[in-house]
């Protein structure tokens, strides 16, 4: 079997996505997700100009060889654009392998270890009061076992994807000292509202300095967070150790990591309890399973990034990883019931705090190109934060 065509599909059904479709001479094709919020066009250009020529005429079954070719064969390794492009292709190749062998992806990864996948949902709202007021009802109505809060009031609602301005990022104010108090108060009030049996994940979204994060985390120790997510930025490796040594709450980290090697110190140093890379950012299924296995070696669980800016294809890939890995921890459920389902069929479904998927060969999703064309891509930026004195701060 040989690859005859590679198509990139940029589309904006209320959020920007980039899909990859790889077609073979047997008629079997595979689909993958290469979405990189705020840089989708650059990823598509890289695939079209540089990676597609390497794929045409190749055996789609040589997944590891292509991964290494794209990663090492450029000499200039990695980066978000390269790894996202590689992921879209990697997913599509695994999808082809599943379809040609008639097996779901999880079966190719070693088979099912569990039938359902514990997941957590985001508590959304415009203000802190709004979110606190909704939390308990939302938990009851959806029968949630675990919820996720995000530091930062007002939240980013409405600033994502195609809703953001076309000529530059939307600016959100950020005053860390004030947000330390807001963040502590917010968590404690949600804990009081939902009771002690609901797990609460707190995403600090890389927004605090090590000392600020430590103040928040220590203040929340008595309120039993399920884990604190990305308390600090990933750039300085030693900072994570510093935070770890000064706090006792479980830590999940890694949605900005781009490779196994970036995860390595956090894993081997036991600075995290959960590794939560984004499968797209690390170059797809091939790399994610290596990260999972590295984490398993060190008794660290997985909590793959699953936000609403990735498509049902990535949610499905997360699910296949979750059911087939020993060290599964929890899965972020960023699935939405929006327009994306006109473009992508399949993917996990939510029921009583867990995610389920029907058995289908491969990843179990398909992309409708005609539907994608109904929602033309519009370039957009991720927002930025500025502090009171005008200086830029990590968003
Ligand atoms: O595009 C950025 C989002 O993927 C990110 O803000 C979501 O932090 C996030 C999460 O944990 O879902
Ligand atoms: Mg996050």
CSV table of C-alpha atoms and ligand atoms in Angstrom, one decimal:
chain,number,residue,atom,x,y,z
A,1,UNK,CA,0.0,0.0,0.0
A,2,UNK,CA,1.3,3.5,-0.9
A,3,UNK,CA,0.3,7.0,0.1
A,4,UNK,CA,-1.1,8.9,-2.9
A,5,UNK,CA,-2.4,12.1,-1.5
A,6,UNK,CA,-2.2,14.3,1.6
A,7,UNK,CA,-4.8,17.0,2.2
A,8,UNK,CA,-4.8,19.7,4.9
A,9,UNK,CA,-8.2,21.0,5.9
A,10,UNK,CA,-8.4,24.4,7.7
A,11,UNK,CA,-11.9,25.1,9.0
A,12,UNK,CA,-13.6,27.4,11.6
A,13,UNK,CA,-16.8,25.9,13.0
A,14,UNK,CA,-16.8,28.4,15.8
A,15,UNK,CA,-13.2,27.5,16.6
A,16,UNK,CA,-10.2,27.1,14.3
A,17,UNK,CA,-9.1,23.6,13.5
A,18,UNK,CA,-6.6,22.0,11.1
A,19,UNK,CA,-7.2,18.4,9.9
A,20,UNK,CA,-5.0,16.1,7.9
A,21,UNK,CA,-6.3,13.4,5.5
A,22,UNK,CA,-3.9,10.9,4.1
A,23,UNK,CA,-5.2,8.8,1.2
A,24,UNK,CA,-3.7,5.6,-0.1
A,25,UNK,CA,-3.8,3.7,-3.4
A,26,UNK,CA,-6.0,1.1,-1.7
A,27,UNK,CA,-8.7,3.6,-1.2
A,28,UNK,CA,-8.3,3.5,2.6
A,29,UNK,CA,-7.6,6.9,4.2
A,30,UNK,CA,-6.8,8.2,7.6
A,31,UNK,CA,-7.5,11.4,9.4
A,32,UNK,CA,-5.6,13.4,12.0
A,33,UNK,CA,-5.8,16.6,14.1
A,34,UNK,CA,-3.0,19.1,13.8
A,35,UNK,CA,-4.8,22.1,15.4
A,36,UNK,CA,-2.5,24.7,17.0
A,37,UNK,CA,-4.7,27.5,18.4
A,38,UNK,CA,-3.4,30.8,17.0
A,39,UNK,CA,-0.9,29.2,14.4
A,40,UNK,CA,-3.0,26.8,12.3
A,41,UNK,CA,-2.0,28.3,9.0
A,42,UNK,CA,1.7,27.9,9.7
A,43,UNK,CA,1.2,24.2,10.5
A,44,UNK,CA,-0.8,23.7,7.3
A,45,UNK,CA,1.9,25.4,5.2
A,46,UNK,CA,4.6,23.2,6.8
A,47,UNK,CA,2.7,20.1,6.0
A,48,UNK,CA,1.9,21.2,2.4
A,49,UNK,CA,5.3,22.5,1.5
A,50,UNK,CA,7.7,20.1,3.3
A,51,UNK,CA,6.1,17.0,4.7
A,52,UNK,CA,3.6,16.0,2.0
A,53,UNK,CA,6.4,15.4,-0.6
A,54,UNK,CA,8.1,13.1,1.9
A,55,UNK,CA,4.9,11.1,2.3
A,56,UNK,CA,3.8,10.6,-1.3
A,57,UNK,CA,4.7,7.0,-2.4
A,58,UNK,CA,5.6,5.8,1.1
A,59,UNK,CA,4.2,2.8,2.9
A,60,UNK,CA,1.7,4.3,5.5
A,61,UNK,CA,2.5,1.4,7.9
A,62,UNK,CA,6.0,2.7,8.5
A,63,UNK,CA,4.8,5.0,11.3
A,64,UNK,CA,7.9,5.1,13.5
A,65,UNK,CA,10.2,5.6,10.5
A,66,UNK,CA,8.2,8.6,9.3
A,67,UNK,CA,8.1,10.1,12.8
A,68,UNK,CA,11.9,9.8,13.1
A,69,UNK,CA,12.3,11.2,9.6
A,70,UNK,CA,10.2,14.2,10.3
A,71,UNK,CA,11.7,14.8,13.7
A,72,UNK,CA,15.4,14.1,13.2
A,73,UNK,CA,15.6,14.3,9.4
A,74,UNK,CA,15.1,18.1,9.5
A,75,UNK,CA,18.2,18.5,11.7
A,76,UNK,CA,16.3,21.5,13.3
A,77,UNK,CA,14.2,19.5,15.7
A,78,UNK,CA,10.8,20.1,17.3
A,79,UNK,CA,8.9,23.2,18.1
A,80,UNK,CA,5.1,23.7,18.3
A,81,UNK,CA,4.6,24.1,14.6
A,82,UNK,CA,6.7,21.1,13.6
A,83,UNK,CA,5.3,18.8,16.3
A,84,UNK,CA,1.7,19.7,15.6
A,85,UNK,CA,2.2,19.0,11.9
A,86,UNK,CA,3.9,15.7,12.7
A,87,UNK,CA,0.9,14.8,15.0
A,88,UNK,CA,-1.7,15.4,12.3
A,89,UNK,CA,0.2,13.0,10.0
A,90,UNK,CA,1.0,10.5,12.8
A,91,UNK,CA,-2.6,10.2,13.8
A,92,UNK,CA,-3.7,9.7,10.2
A,93,UNK,CA,-1.1,6.9,9.8
A,94,UNK,CA,-2.3,5.1,12.9
A,95,UNK,CA,-5.9,5.6,11.7
A,96,UNK,CA,-4.9,3.9,8.4
A,97,UNK,CA,-3.2,1.0,10.3
A,98,UNK,CA,-6.4,0.5,12.4
A,99,UNK,CA,-8.7,0.6,9.3
A,100,UNK,CA,-6.5,-1.8,7.3
A,101,UNK,CA,-6.3,-4.3,10.2
A,102,UNK,CA,-9.9,-3.8,11.2
A,103,UNK,CA,-9.0,-2.9,14.8
A,104,UNK,CA,-9.7,0.1,17.0
A,105,UNK,CA,-6.6,2.2,17.9
A,106,UNK,CA,-6.6,0.9,21.5
A,107,UNK,CA,-6.2,-2.7,20.2
A,108,UNK,CA,-3.1,-1.6,18.3
A,109,UNK,CA,-1.7,0.0,21.5
A,110,UNK,CA,-2.0,-3.2,23.6
A,111,UNK,CA,-5.7,-3.6,24.1
A,112,UNK,CA,-8.3,-2.4,26.6
A,113,UNK,CA,-7.4,-2.2,30.3
A,114,UNK,CA,-10.6,-0.4,31.3
A,115,UNK,CA,-14.1,0.1,29.8
A,116,UNK,CA,-14.7,3.7,30.9
A,117,UNK,CA,-12.6,6.8,31.3
A,118,UNK,CA,-13.0,9.0,34.4
A,119,UNK,CA,-13.1,12.6,33.2
A,120,UNK,CA,-13.5,16.2,34.4
A,121,UNK,CA,-15.5,19.1,33.0
A,122,UNK,CA,-14.9,22.8,33.1
A,123,UNK,CA,-17.0,25.1,35.2
A,124,UNK,CA,-17.7,28.1,33.0
A,125,UNK,CA,-19.2,31.5,33.7
A,126,UNK,CA,-18.5,35.2,33.2
A,127,UNK,CA,-17.7,36.2,36.8
A,128,UNK,CA,-16.5,34.4,39.9
A,129,UNK,CA,-20.0,34.7,41.6
A,130,UNK,CA,-21.6,33.3,38.4
A,131,UNK,CA,-19.2,30.3,38.4
A,132,UNK,CA,-19.6,29.6,42.1
A,133,UNK,CA,-23.4,29.8,41.8
A,134,UNK,CA,-23.4,27.3,38.8
A,135,UNK,CA,-20.9,24.8,40.2
A,136,UNK,CA,-23.2,22.8,42.5
A,137,UNK,CA,-26.1,22.6,40.0
A,138,UNK,CA,-23.7,21.6,37.2
A,139,UNK,CA,-22.2,18.8,39.2
A,140,UNK,CA,-25.7,17.5,40.1
A,141,UNK,CA,-27.1,17.9,36.6
A,142,UNK,CA,-24.2,16.2,34.9
A,143,UNK,CA,-23.4,13.8,37.7
A,144,UNK,CA,-19.8,14.9,37.7
A,145,UNK,CA,-17.2,13.3,39.9
A,146,UNK,CA,-14.5,15.8,39.1
A,147,UNK,CA,-14.6,19.5,38.0
A,148,UNK,CA,-12.0,21.9,36.8
A,149,UNK,CA,-11.7,25.6,37.7
A,150,UNK,CA,-9.3,28.0,36.0
A,151,UNK,CA,-7.6,30.8,37.8
A,152,UNK,CA,-8.3,34.2,36.2
A,153,UNK,CA,-11.4,36.2,36.5
A,154,UNK,CA,-12.8,37.2,34.1
A,155,UNK,CA,-12.3,33.9,32.2
A,156,UNK,CA,-11.3,33.7,28.6
A,157,UNK,CA,-14.8,33.0,27.4
A,158,UNK,CA,-15.3,34.5,23.9
A,159,UNK,CA,-11.7,35.3,23.3
A,160,UNK,CA,-10.8,32.0,21.6
A,161,UNK,CA,-10.5,31.2,17.9
A,162,UNK,CA,-12.5,32.9,15.4
A,163,UNK,CA,-14.1,35.3,17.9
A,164,UNK,CA,-10.8,37.0,18.6
A,165,UNK,CA,-9.7,40.1,16.5
A,166,UNK,CA,-8.0,39.2,13.1
A,167,UNK,CA,-5.2,41.7,13.3
A,168,UNK,CA,-3.7,40.9,16.7
A,169,UNK,CA,-4.4,39.3,20.1
A,170,UNK,CA,-7.1,40.5,22.5
A,171,UNK,CA,-5.6,41.9,25.6
A,172,UNK,CA,-6.8,40.8,29.0
A,173,UNK,CA,-5.8,42.6,32.2
A,174,UNK,CA,-3.8,40.5,34.8
A,175,UNK,CA,-2.9,41.7,38.2
A,176,UNK,CA,-1.1,38.7,39.9
A,177,UNK,CA,-1.2,40.0,43.5
A,178,UNK,CA,-5.0,40.6,43.3
A,179,UNK,CA,-5.5,37.3,41.5
A,180,UNK,CA,-3.7,35.4,44.3
A,181,UNK,CA,-6.5,36.4,46.6
A,182,UNK,CA,-9.2,35.8,44.0
A,183,UNK,CA,-7.9,32.4,43.2
A,184,UNK,CA,-7.8,31.3,46.8
A,185,UNK,CA,-11.2,32.6,47.5
A,186,UNK,CA,-12.7,31.1,44.4
A,187,UNK,CA,-11.4,27.6,45.1
A,188,UNK,CA,-12.5,27.6,48.7
A,189,UNK,CA,-16.0,28.9,47.9
A,190,UNK,CA,-16.5,26.2,45.1
A,191,UNK,CA,-15.3,23.6,47.6
A,192,UNK,CA,-18.0,24.8,50.1
A,193,UNK,CA,-20.6,24.8,47.3
A,194,UNK,CA,-19.9,21.3,45.9
A,195,UNK,CA,-19.0,19.5,49.1
A,196,UNK,CA,-16.0,17.3,49.9
A,197,UNK,CA,-16.8,14.4,47.6
A,198,UNK,CA,-16.3,16.2,44.4
A,199,UNK,CA,-12.8,16.3,43.0
A,200,UNK,CA,-11.6,19.9,42.1
A,201,UNK,CA,-8.8,20.4,39.7
A,202,UNK,CA,-7.4,23.9,39.7
A,203,UNK,CA,-5.7,25.1,36.4
A,204,UNK,CA,-3.4,28.0,37.3
A,205,UNK,CA,-2.5,28.2,33.6
A,206,UNK,CA,1.2,29.0,34.0
A,207,UNK,CA,0.2,32.4,35.3
A,208,UNK,CA,2.0,32.7,38.6
A,209,UNK,CA,5.6,33.1,39.6
A,210,UNK,CA,6.9,30.2,41.8
A,211,UNK,CA,6.5,32.2,45.0
A,212,UNK,CA,2.9,33.3,44.0
A,213,UNK,CA,2.0,29.7,43.1
A,214,UNK,CA,3.4,28.4,46.4
A,215,UNK,CA,1.2,30.9,48.3
A,216,UNK,CA,-1.9,29.7,46.5
A,217,UNK,CA,-1.1,26.0,46.7
A,218,UNK,CA,-0.3,26.2,50.4
A,219,UNK,CA,-3.5,28.0,51.2
A,220,UNK,CA,-5.4,25.3,49.4
A,221,UNK,CA,-3.8,22.3,51.1
A,222,UNK,CA,-6.6,21.9,53.6
A,223,UNK,CA,-9.2,22.0,50.8
A,224,UNK,CA,-8.0,18.9,49.1
A,225,UNK,CA,-7.5,19.8,45.4
A,226,UNK,CA,-7.5,16.8,43.0
A,227,UNK,CA,-4.5,18.4,41.5
A,228,UNK,CA,-3.1,21.9,40.8
A,229,UNK,CA,-2.5,22.2,37.1
A,230,UNK,CA,0.4,24.1,35.5
A,231,UNK,CA,1.0,26.3,38.5
A,232,UNK,CA,4.0,28.0,36.8
A,233,UNK,CA,5.4,28.5,33.3
A,234,UNK,CA,7.5,25.5,32.0
A,235,UNK,CA,10.5,27.5,30.8
A,236,UNK,CA,12.7,27.2,33.9
A,237,UNK,CA,13.0,23.5,34.8
A,238,UNK,CA,14.4,24.2,38.3
A,239,UNK,CA,11.3,26.3,39.2
A,240,UNK,CA,9.1,23.3,39.2
A,241,UNK,CA,11.4,21.5,41.6
A,242,UNK,CA,11.3,24.6,43.9
A,243,UNK,CA,7.5,24.6,43.9
A,244,UNK,CA,7.2,20.9,44.4
A,245,UNK,CA,9.5,20.9,47.4
A,246,UNK,CA,7.5,23.7,49.2
A,247,UNK,CA,4.0,22.4,48.7
A,248,UNK,CA,2.1,19.1,49.4
A,249,UNK,CA,-0.8,19.3,46.9
A,250,UNK,CA,-0.7,17.0,43.9
A,251,UNK,CA,0.7,18.6,40.7
A,252,UNK,CA,-0.2,18.1,37.1
A,253,UNK,CA,2.0,19.6,34.5
A,254,UNK,CA,2.9,19.7,30.9
A,255,UNK,CA,0.4,21.0,28.4
A,256,UNK,CA,3.1,23.3,26.9
A,257,UNK,CA,5.8,20.5,26.7
A,258,UNK,CA,6.7,19.6,23.2
A,259,UNK,CA,8.6,16.3,23.7
A,260,UNK,CA,9.4,13.4,26.0
A,261,UNK,CA,12.8,15.1,26.7
A,262,UNK,CA,11.1,18.2,28.0
A,263,UNK,CA,9.0,15.9,30.3
A,264,UNK,CA,12.0,14.0,31.5
A,265,UNK,CA,13.2,16.1,34.6
A,266,UNK,CA,9.6,16.5,35.9
A,267,UNK,CA,9.1,12.7,35.6
A,268,UNK,CA,12.4,11.4,36.8
A,269,UNK,CA,12.5,14.0,39.6
A,270,UNK,CA,9.0,13.1,40.8
A,271,UNK,CA,8.1,16.8,40.6
A,272,UNK,CA,4.6,16.0,39.2
A,273,UNK,CA,1.9,13.4,40.0
A,274,UNK,CA,0.3,13.7,36.6
A,275,UNK,CA,1.9,14.3,33.3
A,276,UNK,CA,-0.6,16.2,31.1
A,277,UNK,CA,0.9,16.8,27.7
A,278,UNK,CA,-1.1,17.7,24.7
A,279,UNK,CA,-0.9,14.8,22.3
A,280,UNK,CA,-0.8,17.2,19.3
A,281,UNK,CA,2.0,19.3,20.8
A,282,UNK,CA,4.2,16.3,21.4
A,283,UNK,CA,3.9,14.9,17.9
A,284,UNK,CA,1.0,12.5,18.2
A,285,UNK,CA,0.3,9.0,19.3
A,286,UNK,CA,3.8,7.6,18.7
A,287,UNK,CA,5.4,10.1,21.2
A,288,UNK,CA,2.4,10.1,23.6
A,289,UNK,CA,2.7,6.4,24.3
A,290,UNK,CA,6.4,6.7,25.0
A,291,UNK,CA,5.7,9.6,27.4
A,292,UNK,CA,3.0,7.4,29.1
A,293,UNK,CA,5.4,4.5,29.4
A,294,UNK,CA,8.2,6.8,30.8
A,295,UNK,CA,5.7,8.1,33.4
A,296,UNK,CA,4.5,4.6,34.3
A,297,UNK,CA,8.1,3.7,35.1
A,298,UNK,CA,8.1,6.5,37.8
A,299,UNK,CA,4.6,5.9,39.2
A,300,UNK,CA,3.2,9.0,37.5
A,301,UNK,CA,-0.2,9.1,36.0
A,302,UNK,CA,-1.5,10.6,32.8
A,303,UNK,CA,-4.0,13.4,32.4
A,304,UNK,CA,-3.8,14.2,28.7
A,305,UNK,CA,-4.7,17.8,27.7
A,306,UNK,CA,-8.2,17.7,26.2
A,307,UNK,CA,-9.4,21.3,25.7
A,308,UNK,CA,-12.2,22.5,23.5
A,309,UNK,CA,-9.7,23.9,20.9
A,310,UNK,CA,-8.9,20.3,19.8
A,311,UNK,CA,-11.3,18.3,17.8
A,312,UNK,CA,-13.2,15.0,18.5
A,313,UNK,CA,-10.3,13.3,16.7
A,314,UNK,CA,-7.9,14.2,19.5
A,315,UNK,CA,-10.5,13.5,22.2
A,316,UNK,CA,-10.9,10.1,20.6
A,317,UNK,CA,-7.1,9.6,20.5
A,318,UNK,CA,-6.9,10.6,24.2
A,319,UNK,CA,-9.6,8.0,24.9
A,320,UNK,CA,-7.8,5.2,23.1
A,321,UNK,CA,-4.6,6.0,25.1
A,322,UNK,CA,-6.6,6.2,28.3
A,323,UNK,CA,-8.2,2.8,28.0
A,324,UNK,CA,-5.0,1.0,26.9
A,325,UNK,CA,-2.4,2.5,29.4
A,326,UNK,CA,-1.7,1.2,32.9
A,327,UNK,CA,-1.1,4.5,34.5
A,328,UNK,CA,-4.2,6.4,33.4
A,329,UNK,CA,-5.2,9.1,35.9
A,330,UNK,CA,-8.0,11.2,34.5
A,331,UNK,CA,-9.1,12.8,31.2
A,332,UNK,CA,-10.0,16.4,30.6
A,333,UNK,CA,-13.3,16.4,28.8
A,334,UNK,CA,-13.2,19.4,26.5
A,335,UNK,CA,-15.7,17.9,24.1
A,336,UNK,CA,-18.4,20.3,23.0
A,337,UNK,CA,-21.7,19.9,21.4
A,338,UNK,CA,-21.1,22.7,18.9
A,339,UNK,CA,-20.8,23.0,15.1
A,340,UNK,CA,-17.6,20.9,15.1
A,341,UNK,CA,-19.8,17.8,15.0
A,342,UNK,CA,-21.1,18.8,11.6
A,343,UNK,CA,-17.5,18.5,10.4
A,344,UNK,CA,-16.1,15.6,12.4
A,345,UNK,CA,-18.1,12.5,13.2
A,346,UNK,CA,-17.3,10.1,16.0
A,347,UNK,CA,-15.4,10.7,19.2
A,348,UNK,CA,-16.1,9.9,22.9
A,349,UNK,CA,-19.5,10.5,24.5
A,350,UNK,CA,-20.0,11.6,28.1
A,351,UNK,CA,-22.1,9.7,30.6
A,352,UNK,CA,-22.2,10.1,34.4
A,353,UNK,CA,-18.7,11.4,34.9
A,354,UNK,CA,-17.0,9.1,32.3
A,355,UNK,CA,-16.2,8.9,28.6
A,356,UNK,CA,-17.1,6.0,26.3
A,357,UNK,CA,-16.6,5.2,22.7
A,358,UNK,CA,-18.0,2.7,20.3
A,359,UNK,CA,-15.7,0.2,18.7
A,360,UNK,CA,-14.7,1.3,15.2
A,361,UNK,CA,-11.6,0.6,13.2
A,362,UNK,CA,-8.8,3.1,13.7
A,363,UNK,CA,-9.4,6.3,15.7
A,364,UNK,CA,-13.1,6.0,14.9
A,365,UNK,CA,-13.7,9.6,13.5
A,366,UNK,CA,-14.1,11.0,10.0
A,367,UNK,CA,-13.9,14.5,8.6
A,368,UNK,CA,-16.6,15.8,6.2
A,369,UNK,CA,-14.7,18.1,3.8
A,370,UNK,CA,-17.8,19.6,2.3
A,371,UNK,CA,-19.0,20.5,5.8
A,372,UNK,CA,-15.5,21.9,6.7
A,373,UNK,CA,-15.8,24.2,3.6
A,374,UNK,CA,-19.0,25.7,4.9
A,375,UNK,CA,-17.0,27.2,7.8
A,376,UNK,CA,-14.1,29.0,6.1
A,377,UNK,CA,-10.9,29.4,8.2
A,378,UNK,CA,-10.2,32.9,9.6
A,379,UNK,CA,-6.8,33.6,11.1
A,380,UNK,CA,-7.1,34.4,14.8
A,381,UNK,CA,-4.8,34.9,17.8
A,382,UNK,CA,-4.7,33.6,21.3
A,383,UNK,CA,-5.2,36.4,23.8
A,384,UNK,CA,-2.3,38.0,25.8
A,385,UNK,CA,-2.3,39.4,29.3
A,386,UNK,CA,-1.0,42.8,30.4
A,387,UNK,CA,-0.3,43.9,33.9
A,388,UNK,CA,-1.4,47.2,35.4
A,389,UNK,CA,1.9,48.9,34.4
A,390,UNK,CA,1.4,47.8,30.8
A,391,UNK,CA,3.9,44.9,30.8
A,392,UNK,CA,3.2,41.6,29.1
A,393,UNK,CA,2.4,38.6,31.2
A,394,UNK,CA,2.0,34.9,30.2
A,395,UNK,CA,-1.6,34.3,29.2
B,1,LIG,O1,-5.5,27.1,23.4
B,1,LIG,C1,-5.2,27.2,24.8
B,1,LIG,C2,-6.0,26.2,25.5
B,1,LIG,O2,-5.8,24.9,25.0
B,1,LIG,C3,-5.7,26.1,27.0
B,1,LIG,O3,-5.9,27.4,27.5
B,1,LIG,C4,-6.7,25.2,27.7
B,1,LIG,O4,-5.3,25.2,29.7
B,1,LIG,C5,-6.2,24.7,29.0
B,1,LIG,C6,-6.8,23.5,29.5
B,1,LIG,O5,-6.3,23.0,30.6
B,1,LIG,O6,-7.7,23.0,29.0
B,2,LIG,MG1,-4.5,23.9,31.3
